[in-house]
Amino acid sequence: MLITSLLPLLARYSLGFDLVAGADGVVTLTVIPRKAESAKAALEPAEARPISITGTAAEIDEQLALGAEGALGQIFAARRDLADQLAEQRKAAEDAKAQAASKAKPAAKTAPTPTAPAKAPAPVAAPADEPLSLY
């Protein structure tokens, strides 16, 4: 039953388990996700972090039996969604960067040629028979 409920996760992940018994029948199950050999994309660091579930053996069995609808399946689904969003954002940022670089290249090739500074207009000389006035 455990393996059958985890089959959907095994398409993307190779799973390692650590099981520790505590006091009063409490058990901690730690699931360590790794990239499955058949998976094409590498796992994001947050997606590959171990997941610990603590409860009684019956509670953990119940959650694992729910498969993708259980706690473990929901955690994996949320992490996968976040990893997909991060991958999309990275691709959009790379595309925008490449587009900006391609727009900058033609502008750099056709840099404007320096022009001579504009000459100030020549002062108009007053007629010789008129006195200069400020008014």
Short mmCIF file of C-alpha atoms in Angstrom, two decimals:
data_model
loop_
_atom_site.label_atom_id
_atom_site.label_comp_id
_atom_site.label_asym_id
_atom_site.label_seq_id
_atom_site.Cartn_x
_atom_site.Cartn_y
_atom_site.Cartn_z
CA MET A 1 0.00 0.00 0.00
CA LEU A 2 2.80 2.44 0.85
CA ILE A 3 4.63 1.98 -2.45
CA THR A 4 1.41 2.11 -4.47
CA SER A 5 0.46 5.43 -2.88
CA LEU A 6 3.93 6.86 -3.60
CA LEU A 7 4.07 5.79 -7.28
CA PRO A 8 2.96 9.22 -8.63
CA LEU A 9 5.82 10.87 -6.72
CA LEU A 10 8.35 8.36 -8.03
CA ALA A 11 7.91 9.66 -11.58
CA ARG A 12 9.75 12.83 -10.62
CA TYR A 13 11.61 11.89 -7.44
CA SER A 14 13.72 9.13 -6.05
CA LEU A 15 12.77 8.96 -2.37
CA GLY A 16 14.90 8.11 0.64
CA PHE A 17 13.32 7.44 4.03
CA ASP A 18 14.46 7.76 7.62
CA LEU A 19 12.13 6.40 10.30
CA VAL A 20 12.66 7.14 13.99
CA ALA A 21 10.50 5.93 16.88
CA GLY A 22 9.95 8.32 19.77
CA ALA A 23 8.26 8.16 23.14
CA ASP A 24 4.56 7.32 23.51
CA GLY A 25 4.22 5.69 20.08
CA VAL A 26 5.22 8.84 18.19
CA VAL A 27 7.11 8.23 14.98
CA THR A 28 9.02 10.69 12.79
CA LEU A 29 9.25 9.86 9.11
CA THR A 30 11.74 11.90 7.11
CA VAL A 31 11.43 11.72 3.33
CA ILE A 32 14.48 12.79 1.32
CA PRO A 33 13.58 13.62 -2.29
CA ARG A 34 16.20 13.28 -5.02
CA LYS A 35 15.98 13.62 -8.77
CA ALA A 36 14.66 10.47 -10.35
CA GLU A 37 16.84 8.96 -13.06
CA SER A 38 14.00 9.30 -15.55
CA ALA A 39 13.30 12.96 -14.66
CA LYS A 40 14.48 15.49 -17.23
CA ALA A 41 14.72 18.63 -15.11
CA ALA A 42 16.99 19.01 -12.11
CA LEU A 43 15.34 19.62 -8.77
CA GLU A 44 15.30 23.09 -7.30
CA PRO A 45 17.14 23.27 -3.94
CA ALA A 46 13.91 23.93 -2.03
CA GLU A 47 12.24 21.04 -3.81
CA ALA A 48 14.96 18.63 -2.66
CA ARG A 49 14.82 19.54 1.03
CA PRO A 50 13.87 16.67 3.35
CA ILE A 51 10.31 16.54 4.67
CA SER A 52 9.61 15.33 8.19
CA ILE A 53 6.23 14.06 9.34
CA THR A 54 5.66 13.32 13.01
CA GLY A 55 2.67 11.46 14.42
CA THR A 56 1.53 8.05 15.50
CA ALA A 57 2.21 5.17 13.14
CA ALA A 58 -1.52 5.01 12.34
CA GLU A 59 -1.66 8.75 11.49
CA ILE A 60 1.35 8.54 9.22
CA ASP A 61 -0.03 5.40 7.52
CA GLU A 62 -3.34 7.20 6.99
CA GLN A 63 -1.65 10.23 5.37
CA LEU A 64 0.56 8.08 3.17
CA ALA A 65 -2.42 5.99 2.06
CA LEU A 66 -4.06 9.16 0.73
CA GLY A 67 -1.24 9.46 -1.83
CA ALA A 68 -1.30 12.80 -3.67
CA GLU A 69 -4.22 13.97 -1.51
CA GLY A 70 -2.36 13.33 1.75
CA ALA A 71 0.05 15.61 3.57
CA LEU A 72 3.14 14.28 1.84
CA GLY A 73 1.56 14.49 -1.61
CA GLN A 74 0.36 18.04 -0.99
CA ILE A 75 3.81 19.13 0.16
CA PHE A 76 5.40 17.67 -2.97
CA ALA A 77 2.76 19.27 -5.19
CA ALA A 78 3.29 22.69 -3.59
CA ARG A 79 7.05 22.40 -3.94
CA ARG A 80 6.75 21.29 -7.57
CA ASP A 81 4.46 24.23 -8.35
CA LEU A 82 6.90 26.65 -6.74
CA ALA A 83 9.83 25.09 -8.60
CA ASP A 84 7.93 25.42 -11.89
CA GLN A 85 7.17 29.08 -11.13
CA LEU A 86 10.83 29.73 -10.34
CA ALA A 87 11.90 28.07 -13.60
CA GLU A 88 9.40 30.20 -15.56
CA GLN A 89 10.61 33.39 -13.86
CA ARG A 90 14.24 32.54 -14.54
CA LYS A 91 13.47 31.88 -18.20
CA ALA A 92 11.52 35.15 -18.50
CA ALA A 93 14.41 37.04 -16.87
CA GLU A 94 16.95 35.42 -19.21
CA ASP A 95 14.76 36.19 -22.24
CA ALA A 96 14.38 39.82 -21.16
CA LYS A 97 18.12 40.10 -20.59
CA ALA A 98 18.88 38.62 -24.01
CA GLN A 99 16.34 40.91 -25.66
CA ALA A 100 17.82 43.97 -23.94
CA ALA A 101 21.31 42.90 -25.00
CA SER A 102 20.23 42.44 -28.61
CA LYS A 103 18.65 45.89 -28.65
CA ALA A 104 21.79 47.44 -27.17
CA LYS A 105 24.14 45.91 -29.78
CA PRO A 106 22.81 47.83 -32.83
CA ALA A 107 22.81 51.07 -30.86
CA ALA A 108 26.45 50.53 -29.92
CA LYS A 109 27.44 49.86 -33.54
CA THR A 110 25.84 53.06 -34.84
CA ALA A 111 27.09 55.38 -32.16
CA PRO A 112 26.52 59.02 -33.09
CA THR A 113 29.54 60.81 -34.49
CA PRO A 114 30.72 63.72 -32.41
CA THR A 115 29.73 67.04 -33.89
CA ALA A 116 31.44 70.37 -33.58
CA PRO A 117 29.96 72.60 -30.88
CA ALA A 118 27.41 75.06 -32.17
CA LYS A 119 28.86 78.48 -32.85
CA ALA A 120 27.42 81.40 -30.97
CA PRO A 121 25.81 83.98 -33.25
CA ALA A 122 28.12 86.85 -34.11
CA PRO A 123 27.30 90.02 -32.18
CA VAL A 124 25.51 92.62 -34.22
CA ALA A 125 27.48 95.81 -34.35
CA ALA A 126 25.61 99.01 -33.72
CA PRO A 127 25.74 101.63 -36.49
CA ALA A 128 28.66 104.00 -36.03
CA ASP A 129 26.52 107.12 -35.68
CA GLU A 130 24.32 105.74 -32.84
CA PRO A 131 25.58 105.60 -29.25
CA LEU A 132 25.33 102.28 -27.46
CA SER A 133 22.48 102.10 -24.99
CA LEU A 134 21.30 99.58 -22.48
CA TYR A 135 17.67 100.61 -23.13
#
